[in-house]
Short mmCIF file of C-alpha atoms in Angstrom, two decimals:
data_model
loop_
_atom_site.label_atom_id
_atom_site.label_comp_id
_atom_site.label_asym_id
_atom_site.label_seq_id
_atom_site.Cartn_x
_atom_site.Cartn_y
_atom_site.Cartn_z
CA VAL P 1 0.00 0.00 0.00
CA LYS P 2 2.83 2.34 0.94
CA HIS P 3 4.58 1.56 -2.32
CA SER P 4 1.48 2.26 -4.39
CA ASN P 5 0.84 5.54 -2.56
CA LEU P 6 4.42 6.58 -3.21
CA LEU P 7 4.03 5.81 -6.87
CA ARG P 8 0.72 7.62 -7.05
CA GLY P 9 2.32 10.65 -5.39
CA ALA P 10 5.24 10.47 -7.76
CA ALA P 11 2.91 10.33 -10.75
CA VAL P 12 1.01 13.39 -9.53
CA SER P 13 4.22 15.27 -8.86
CA LEU P 14 5.59 14.41 -12.25
CA HIS P 15 2.35 15.61 -13.76
CA ASP P 16 2.78 18.93 -11.94
CA GLY P 17 6.32 19.09 -13.23
CA LEU P 18 5.23 18.45 -16.79
CA ASN P 19 2.60 21.17 -16.56
CA ILE P 20 5.28 23.63 -15.51
CA ALA P 21 7.45 22.65 -18.44
CA GLY P 22 4.47 23.32 -20.71
CA MET P 23 4.11 19.71 -21.74
CA LYS P 24 1.33 17.25 -21.19
CA ILE P 25 1.46 13.47 -21.22
CA PRO P 26 -2.07 12.02 -21.27
CA PHE P 27 -0.95 8.60 -20.08
CA LEU P 28 -0.27 10.06 -16.63
CA ASN P 29 -3.93 10.95 -16.19
CA GLN P 30 -4.87 7.37 -17.01
CA LEU P 31 -2.16 6.18 -14.64
CA GLN P 32 -3.77 8.03 -11.76
CA GLU P 33 -7.11 6.43 -12.56
CA VAL P 34 -5.60 2.92 -12.56
CA PHE P 35 -4.47 3.31 -8.96
CA SER P 36 -7.46 5.28 -7.78
CA VAL P 37 -9.57 4.06 -4.90
CA LYS P 38 -13.12 5.32 -4.41
CA ASP P 39 -13.65 8.27 -2.06
CA GLU P 40 -16.02 6.19 0.04
CA GLN P 41 -13.39 3.46 0.43
CA LEU P 42 -10.86 6.06 1.55
CA MET P 43 -13.38 7.43 4.05
CA TRP P 44 -13.93 3.91 5.35
CA ARG P 45 -10.18 3.55 5.91
CA ILE P 46 -10.15 6.87 7.75
CA GLN P 47 -13.06 5.76 9.93
CA VAL P 48 -11.74 2.31 10.74
CA GLN P 49 -7.97 2.74 10.75
CA GLU P 50 -7.61 6.53 11.04
CA ASP P 51 -5.50 6.17 7.90
CA GLU P 52 -3.61 9.43 7.41
CA GLU P 53 -2.54 8.55 3.89
CA ALA P 54 -6.14 7.97 2.86
CA PHE P 55 -7.05 11.36 4.31
CA ALA P 56 -4.17 13.03 2.46
CA GLU P 57 -5.39 11.43 -0.75
CA LEU P 58 -8.93 12.75 -0.19
CA VAL P 59 -7.53 16.23 0.46
CA ARG P 60 -5.45 16.03 -2.70
CA ARG P 61 -8.48 15.02 -4.76
CA TRP P 62 -10.96 17.52 -3.40
CA ARG P 63 -8.85 20.52 -2.40
CA GLY P 64 -9.19 22.20 -5.81
CA PRO P 65 -12.98 21.83 -6.25
CA ILE P 66 -13.65 22.92 -2.67
CA TRP P 67 -11.34 25.91 -3.04
CA ASN P 68 -13.21 26.85 -6.21
CA LEU P 69 -16.58 26.58 -4.48
CA CYS P 70 -15.46 28.71 -1.53
CA THR P 71 -13.90 31.33 -3.81
CA ARG P 72 -17.08 31.60 -5.86
CA MET P 73 -19.27 31.72 -2.78
CA ILE P 74 -17.31 34.31 -0.78
CA GLY P 75 -15.18 36.03 -3.45
CA ASP P 76 -11.92 35.94 -1.52
CA ILE P 77 -9.15 33.52 -2.50
CA HIS P 78 -7.30 33.85 0.81
CA ARG P 79 -10.33 33.27 2.99
CA ALA P 80 -11.28 30.45 0.62
CA GLU P 81 -7.98 28.77 1.47
CA ASP P 82 -8.86 28.99 5.19
CA LEU P 83 -12.30 27.54 4.49
CA VAL P 84 -10.75 24.63 2.61
CA GLN P 85 -8.65 23.88 5.71
CA GLU P 86 -11.71 24.17 7.94
CA THR P 87 -13.70 21.89 5.63
CA PHE P 88 -11.14 19.11 5.78
CA THR P 89 -10.69 19.55 9.52
CA ARG P 90 -14.43 19.11 9.89
CA VAL P 91 -14.38 16.07 7.59
CA TYR P 92 -11.76 14.45 9.82
CA ASN P 93 -13.44 15.41 13.08
CA LYS P 94 -16.83 14.20 11.87
CA ARG P 95 -15.53 11.08 10.15
CA ALA P 96 -17.59 8.85 12.42
CA ASP P 97 -20.80 10.56 11.23
CA PHE P 98 -20.20 9.65 7.59
CA ASP P 99 -22.24 6.74 6.31
CA THR P 100 -20.07 4.93 3.75
CA ARG P 101 -23.18 3.89 1.84
CA GLN P 102 -23.84 7.51 0.94
CA LYS P 103 -21.86 9.53 -1.60
CA PHE P 104 -18.79 11.21 -0.12
CA SER P 105 -18.88 14.15 -2.50
CA THR P 106 -22.44 15.08 -1.47
CA TRP P 107 -21.41 15.08 2.19
CA LEU P 108 -18.27 17.10 1.47
CA TRP P 109 -20.02 19.73 -0.67
CA ARG P 110 -22.60 20.12 2.10
CA ILE P 111 -19.92 20.71 4.75
CA ALA P 112 -18.08 23.23 2.58
CA LEU P 113 -21.29 25.02 1.66
CA ASN P 114 -22.35 25.30 5.30
CA LEU P 115 -18.97 26.83 6.16
CA CYS P 116 -19.44 29.32 3.31
CA TYR P 117 -22.89 30.23 4.66
CA ASP P 118 -21.37 30.77 8.13
CA GLU P 119 -18.68 32.98 6.63
CA LEU P 120 -21.22 35.04 4.69
CA ARG P 121 -23.32 35.52 7.81
CA ARG P 122 -20.24 36.59 9.78
CA ARG P 123 -19.46 39.11 7.06
CA ASN P 124 -22.98 40.45 7.07
CA ARG P 125 -22.67 41.06 10.79
CA ARG P 126 -19.47 43.11 10.39
CA PRO P 127 -19.28 44.52 6.86
CA ALA P 128 -17.06 47.49 7.81
CA GLU P 129 -14.19 45.28 8.91
CA GLN P 130 -14.41 43.29 5.73
CA THR P 131 -14.10 46.24 3.37
CA SER P 132 -11.47 48.09 5.37
CA ASN P 133 -8.55 45.81 4.59
CA THR P 134 -9.23 45.15 0.95
CA ASP P 135 -8.85 48.35 -0.98
CA GLU P 136 -7.97 48.48 -4.65
CA GLU P 137 -4.20 48.78 -4.08
CA GLN P 138 -4.04 45.72 -1.90
CA GLN P 139 -6.06 43.78 -4.44
CA LEU P 140 -3.53 44.58 -7.14
CA GLU P 141 -0.68 43.49 -4.92
CA GLN P 142 -2.38 40.20 -4.21
CA LEU P 143 -2.92 39.26 -7.83
CA PRO P 144 -0.72 36.41 -9.05
CA ALA P 145 1.96 38.04 -11.17
CA PHE P 146 3.06 35.15 -13.33
CA GLU P 147 2.07 34.43 -16.92
CA ARG P 148 -0.13 37.49 -17.49
CA SER P 149 0.67 41.05 -18.36
CA PRO P 150 -0.62 43.78 -15.99
CA SER P 151 -3.16 45.07 -18.54
CA ILE P 152 -4.67 41.59 -19.01
CA VAL P 153 -4.71 41.09 -15.27
CA MET P 154 -6.52 44.41 -14.80
CA GLU P 155 -9.07 43.64 -17.49
CA GLU P 156 -9.75 40.16 -16.11
CA SER P 157 -10.02 41.59 -12.64
CA GLU P 158 -12.59 44.19 -13.73
CA ARG P 159 -14.71 41.63 -15.52
CA ALA P 160 -14.51 39.27 -12.55
CA SER P 161 -15.43 42.04 -10.11
CA GLU P 162 -18.45 42.93 -12.21
CA VAL P 163 -19.74 39.34 -12.12
CA TRP P 164 -18.89 38.97 -8.44
CA ARG P 165 -20.73 42.15 -7.44
CA ALA P 166 -23.86 40.86 -9.17
CA LEU P 167 -23.50 37.37 -7.73
CA SER P 168 -22.92 38.62 -4.20
CA SER P 169 -26.16 40.58 -4.27
CA LEU P 170 -28.17 37.40 -4.87
CA PRO P 171 -29.68 35.60 -1.87
CA GLU P 172 -27.70 32.58 -0.62
CA SER P 173 -30.28 30.10 -1.91
CA LEU P 174 -29.89 31.32 -5.51
CA ARG P 175 -26.16 31.94 -5.26
CA SER P 176 -25.36 28.42 -4.08
CA VAL P 177 -27.40 26.81 -6.89
CA LEU P 178 -25.80 29.09 -9.47
CA VAL P 179 -22.28 28.39 -8.22
CA LEU P 180 -22.80 24.64 -7.97
CA ARG P 181 -24.40 24.30 -11.40
CA HIS P 182 -22.59 26.90 -13.45
CA TYR P 183 -19.12 27.00 -11.94
CA GLN P 184 -18.80 23.57 -10.32
CA ASP P 185 -20.66 21.88 -13.18
CA LEU P 186 -22.71 19.61 -10.92
CA LYS P 187 -25.95 18.10 -12.24
CA PHE P 188 -29.29 19.40 -10.97
CA ARG P 189 -29.91 16.00 -9.34
CA GLU P 190 -26.64 16.19 -7.38
CA ILE P 191 -27.37 19.74 -6.26
CA ALA P 192 -30.80 18.62 -5.09
CA GLU P 193 -29.12 15.92 -2.96
CA ILE P 194 -26.59 18.35 -1.52
CA LEU P 195 -29.16 20.99 -0.64
CA ASN P 196 -31.75 18.39 0.30
CA ILE P 197 -34.47 19.97 -1.83
CA PRO P 198 -36.48 18.68 -4.82
CA GLU P 199 -34.78 18.76 -8.23
CA GLY P 200 -37.57 20.95 -9.61
CA THR P 201 -36.83 23.58 -6.97
CA VAL P 202 -33.15 23.55 -7.94
CA LYS P 203 -34.08 24.14 -11.59
CA SER P 204 -36.49 26.95 -10.80
CA ARG P 205 -33.87 28.58 -8.54
CA MET P 206 -31.34 28.28 -11.33
CA PHE P 207 -33.74 29.95 -13.74
CA GLU P 208 -34.48 32.74 -11.30
CA GLY P 209 -30.79 33.17 -10.45
CA LEU P 210 -29.85 33.48 -14.11
CA GLN P 211 -32.64 35.93 -14.78
CA ARG P 212 -31.61 38.10 -11.84
CA MET P 213 -27.96 37.92 -12.84
CA GLY P 214 -28.91 39.00 -16.36
CA THR P 215 -30.75 42.02 -14.98
CA LEU P 216 -27.94 42.91 -12.59
CA LEU P 217 -25.22 42.57 -15.21
CA ASN P 218 -27.09 44.52 -17.85
CA HIS P 219 -28.45 47.14 -15.45
CA PRO P 220 -25.98 47.44 -12.55
CA GLU P 221 -27.98 50.35 -11.11
CA ASN P 222 -30.60 47.80 -9.95
CA ARG P 223 -28.09 46.26 -7.58
CA SER P 224 -28.76 46.79 -3.89
CA THR P 225 -26.20 49.24 -2.51
CA GLY P 226 -26.58 48.38 1.16
CA LYS P 227 -23.36 46.42 1.39
CA LYS P 228 -20.07 46.71 -0.50
CA GLU P 229 -18.70 43.33 -1.53
CA THR P 230 -15.10 43.44 -2.74
CA LEU P 231 -13.61 40.66 -4.80
CA VAL P 232 -10.19 39.52 -3.60
CA LEU P 233 -8.26 37.68 -6.30
CA MET H 1 -46.73 22.98 -27.32
CA THR H 2 -47.56 25.52 -24.61
CA HIS H 3 -44.79 27.72 -23.24
CA PRO H 4 -42.17 25.58 -21.46
CA GLU H 5 -41.94 25.81 -17.68
CA LYS H 6 -38.94 27.66 -16.19
CA GLU H 7 -37.61 24.36 -14.81
CA GLN H 8 -37.66 22.92 -18.35
CA LEU H 9 -35.85 25.96 -19.70
CA ALA H 10 -33.16 25.72 -17.00
CA ALA H 11 -32.63 22.05 -17.91
CA PHE H 12 -32.62 23.00 -21.60
CA ILE H 13 -29.89 25.61 -21.39
CA TYR H 14 -27.73 23.33 -19.24
CA ASN H 15 -28.27 20.34 -21.55
CA GLU H 16 -29.98 18.27 -18.90
CA CYS H 17 -33.30 17.51 -20.60
CA THR H 18 -34.21 14.37 -22.51
CA PRO H 19 -33.78 14.38 -26.31
CA LYS H 20 -37.58 14.37 -26.69
CA GLU H 21 -38.00 17.38 -24.41
CA ARG H 22 -35.16 19.12 -26.16
CA LYS H 23 -36.77 18.62 -29.54
CA LEU H 24 -40.14 19.90 -28.31
CA ILE H 25 -38.55 23.00 -26.76
CA GLN H 26 -36.54 23.69 -29.89
CA GLU H 27 -39.68 23.43 -32.00
CA HIS H 28 -41.46 25.80 -29.65
CA LEU H 29 -38.57 28.29 -29.68
CA ALA H 30 -38.66 28.34 -33.47
CA GLN H 31 -42.27 29.54 -33.32
CA CYS H 32 -42.38 31.61 -30.11
CA GLY H 33 -40.49 34.89 -30.20
CA ALA H 34 -40.96 35.63 -26.48
CA CYS H 35 -39.50 32.28 -25.33
CA SER H 36 -36.72 32.49 -27.88
CA GLN H 37 -35.76 35.93 -26.58
CA LEU H 38 -35.86 34.64 -23.00
CA VAL H 39 -33.55 31.72 -23.79
CA ASN H 40 -31.17 33.99 -25.69
CA GLY H 41 -31.02 36.29 -22.69
CA LEU H 42 -30.24 33.39 -20.37
CA THR H 43 -27.49 31.99 -22.59
CA HIS H 44 -26.03 35.48 -22.84
CA THR H 45 -25.97 35.65 -19.02
CA GLN H 46 -24.27 32.23 -18.96
CA LYS H 47 -21.49 33.62 -21.18
CA HIS H 48 -21.28 36.70 -19.00
CA LEU H 49 -20.78 34.49 -15.92
CA ASN H 50 -17.82 32.82 -17.62
CA ARG H 51 -15.98 36.12 -17.53
CA TRP H 52 -15.13 35.45 -13.91
CA THR H 53 -12.24 33.05 -14.01
CA VAL H 54 -10.38 32.06 -10.88
CA ARG H 55 -6.86 30.69 -10.84
CA LYS H 56 -5.40 29.06 -7.82
CA PRO H 57 -1.84 30.15 -7.11
CA LEU H 58 0.48 27.35 -8.23
CA VAL H 59 1.38 25.00 -5.40
CA LEU H 60 3.81 22.20 -6.20
CA SER H 61 3.60 18.80 -4.63
CA SER H 62 6.48 17.50 -2.54
CA PHE H 63 7.93 15.41 -5.36
CA ALA H 64 7.80 18.17 -7.98
CA ARG H 65 9.40 20.75 -5.71
CA PRO H 66 12.96 19.34 -5.95
CA ILE H 67 12.67 19.12 -9.76
CA ALA H 68 11.47 22.72 -9.98
CA ALA H 69 14.16 23.79 -7.51
CA ALA H 70 16.82 21.98 -9.53
CA ALA H 71 15.59 23.60 -12.73
CA ALA H 72 15.52 27.03 -11.08
CA SER H 73 19.04 26.67 -9.67
CA LEU H 74 20.27 25.43 -13.03
CA LEU H 75 18.76 28.47 -14.70
CA LEU H 76 20.26 30.71 -12.04
CA GLY H 77 23.68 29.10 -12.48
CA ILE H 78 23.58 29.47 -16.23
CA THR H 79 22.42 33.06 -15.97
CA PHE H 80 25.20 33.79 -13.50
CA PHE H 81 27.74 32.10 -15.74
CA ALA H 82 26.46 33.99 -18.78
CA GLY H 83 26.51 37.25 -16.85
CA HIS H 84 30.05 36.57 -15.68
CA LYS H 85 31.18 35.76 -19.19
CA LEU H 86 29.62 38.80 -20.68
CA GLY H 87 30.97 41.02 -17.98
CA ALA H 88 29.70 44.39 -16.94
CA THR H 89 30.03 45.75 -20.44
CA ALA H 90 27.65 43.19 -22.00
CA THR H 91 25.13 44.84 -24.27
CA GLN H 92 21.42 44.16 -24.24
CA ARG H 93 21.71 42.65 -27.71
CA GLN H 94 24.16 40.00 -26.56
CA VAL H 95 21.86 39.06 -23.70
CA GLU H 96 18.94 38.79 -26.09
CA LYS H 97 21.06 36.60 -28.37
CA LEU H 98 21.99 34.30 -25.54
CA LYS H 99 18.49 34.06 -24.08
CA PRO H 100 17.03 31.53 -26.56
CA GLN H 101 20.11 29.33 -26.20
CA ILE H 102 19.78 29.33 -22.42
CA GLU H 103 16.08 28.66 -22.71
CA GLN H 104 16.64 25.76 -25.04
CA PHE H 105 19.40 24.34 -22.87
CA CYS H 106 17.18 24.52 -19.78
CA ARG H 107 14.25 23.03 -21.61
CA GLU H 108 16.36 20.15 -22.87
CA ARG H 109 17.73 19.44 -19.39
CA ILE H 110 14.27 19.50 -17.85
CA GLU H 111 12.95 17.26 -20.60
CA GLU H 112 15.80 14.80 -20.01
CA GLU H 113 15.09 14.76 -16.28
CA LEU H 114 11.42 14.19 -16.90
CA VAL H 115 11.95 11.42 -19.43
CA ALA H 116 14.29 9.68 -16.98
CA THR H 117 11.74 9.98 -14.17
CA GLN H 118 9.05 8.70 -16.51
CA SER H 119 11.01 5.53 -17.32
CA VAL H 120 11.63 4.90 -13.60
CA LEU H 121 7.93 5.36 -13.00
CA GLN H 122 6.97 2.98 -15.78
CA GLN H 123 9.19 0.28 -14.29
CA GLY H 124 7.66 0.94 -10.91
CA ILE H 125 4.18 0.66 -12.39
CA GLN H 126 4.95 -2.74 -13.87
CA VAL H 127 6.20 -3.99 -10.50
CA GLN H 128 3.18 -2.52 -8.79
CA PHE H 129 0.83 -4.03 -11.33
CA ALA H 130 2.34 -7.50 -10.80
CA ALA H 131 2.09 -7.05 -7.03
CA THR H 132 -1.54 -5.99 -7.29
CA LEU H 133 -2.31 -9.00 -9.47
CA ALA H 134 -0.68 -11.36 -6.97
CA GLU H 135 -2.58 -9.69 -4.14
CA GLN H 136 -5.87 -10.08 -5.97
CA ARG H 137 -5.08 -13.72 -6.72
CA GLN H 138 -4.40 -14.35 -3.03
CA GLU H 139 -7.69 -12.73 -2.09
CA MET H 140 -9.49 -14.83 -4.68
CA LEU H 141 -7.91 -18.00 -3.26
CA LYS H 142 -8.98 -17.05 0.22
CA LEU H 143 -12.51 -16.49 -1.00
CA LEU H 144 -12.51 -19.86 -2.74
CA GLU H 145 -11.31 -21.55 0.45
CA ILE H 146 -14.10 -19.92 2.43
CA TYR H 147 -16.58 -20.97 -0.23
CA ASP H 148 -15.27 -24.54 -0.17
CA ALA H 149 -15.45 -24.73 3.63
CA ASN H 150 -19.04 -23.49 3.52
CA ARG H 151 -19.89 -26.09 0.90
CA GLN H 152 -18.34 -28.85 3.03
CA GLN H 153 -20.38 -27.71 6.01
CA ASP H 154 -23.55 -27.70 3.94
CA LEU H 155 -22.80 -31.20 2.67
CA ALA H 156 -22.18 -32.51 6.21
CA ALA H 157 -25.45 -30.98 7.39
CA LEU H 158 -27.28 -32.50 4.43
CA ARG H 159 -25.77 -35.93 5.11
CA GLN H 160 -26.81 -35.73 8.76
CA ASP H 161 -30.34 -34.83 7.74
CA LEU H 162 -30.48 -37.70 5.26
CA GLU H 163 -29.23 -40.16 7.88
CA THR H 164 -31.92 -38.99 10.29
CA VAL H 165 -34.54 -39.46 7.60
CA ALA H 166 -33.13 -42.93 6.85
CA VAL H 167 -33.25 -43.97 10.53
CA HIS H 168 -36.80 -42.74 10.86
CA THR H 169 -37.82 -44.52 7.66
CA GLU H 170 -36.23 -47.75 8.85
CA ASN H 171 -38.05 -47.58 12.22
CA ARG H 172 -41.31 -46.90 10.48
CA TRP H 173 -40.70 -49.73 8.08
CA ARG H 174 -40.07 -52.18 10.98
CA ARG H 175 -43.23 -51.04 12.70
CA THR H 176 -45.15 -51.43 9.48
CA GLN H 177 -43.72 -54.97 9.04
CA VAL H 178 -44.81 -55.87 12.57
CA ALA H 179 -48.27 -54.45 11.88
CA ILE H 180 -48.54 -56.41 8.63
CA GLY H 181 -47.43 -59.56 10.49
CA GLN H 182 -50.11 -59.00 13.10
CA LEU H 183 -52.73 -58.35 10.45
CA VAL H 184 -51.73 -61.54 8.62
CA SER H 185 -51.94 -63.57 11.84
CA PHE H 186 -55.40 -62.11 12.60
CA THR H 187 -56.57 -62.87 9.10
CA SER H 188 -55.30 -66.48 9.21
CA GLN H 189 -57.04 -67.05 12.61
CA ASP H 190 -60.29 -65.81 11.12
CA THR H 191 -59.94 -68.19 8.20
CA THR H 192 -59.25 -71.26 10.42
CA GLN H 193 -62.19 -70.37 12.68
CA SER H 194 -64.61 -70.00 9.80
CA GLN H 195 -63.60 -73.31 8.04
CA PRO H 196 -65.42 -75.91 10.29
#
């Protein structure tokens, strides 16, 4: 088992290395799949044996998607990183609560989403503190400097901020459906399981969310101005 | 077709409806200007949403870090060497001339390193694959043994049951024989009594 984990790690690392060098070898992706164990099996190992390697593997698999979800939900890449840590800490602490017959991803999305809701509620309680430390200058400093020229970075940042401002003015119920379907590319059925609501409700929320986003993006003056939400990239 | 429900339209624009539903909605959209405009608006919003791209800052895994570090130090060394060679009087043009050569050299070295690592990995995979096969075979054998033991148990239980049935049948048969004997003796007595 140790040997296979080492190999799997090596394959992943090599893949990272190849990406840096600007090359891609498709066989490595297949290689990872050959050695892959199901998430539920890994969770079982964590429950029964407190297997740290299995936990590390789960973190490796899900870190990216969860980071994406948190970033889209709260619009702050640094806080999103903290939420990813909190999510996995909660997964480990609540490992005994997980029923291995259910789907791990549904459970994980639910935990991450709940943490995002908590964060949004915390922010709503103290909006002044939130906006004080994220002015425009700091945002520019925090942008990743590699690969892109400053003008492209600025343009991307403006576009992103525009979408984020509209998205952040939506209620949580619509925002979560929009993020899960549009950005995380989950199916309506999966979202219904995560949110524990009927699939039809998910679809109607998606429709409403898109309609509202359309209005907000085309007519930004309709946006509620009660709270300033700043995007931190 | 009447106007599609909003749930149907959401499924339509995210390609989650059945082919039949899709066809019906498409037919309706071809006729209904209002619905067509609505769907166009929604797909436009979808495209608008895609303008927000997020990129996670690059974090290397533990295995890739030494390779990247080696490549970086190599690059640094070469740059230092080139700088030393050129001296303080080196012109910008000379640096520009040298840049592609350095780049190519670095690229080649990195490629060599990666190819070497790849071959090591492939060997490792073969070993691992064989080990996994052997492991699976062992597990299969264990399963077969368990299955065989269960079968033996079942057979023993069945034999015991059959023996019980046989004993009971034999007892019954003896009793029946005795009964027949008695019946025969009664019948023969009746016959001798009725003859005179």
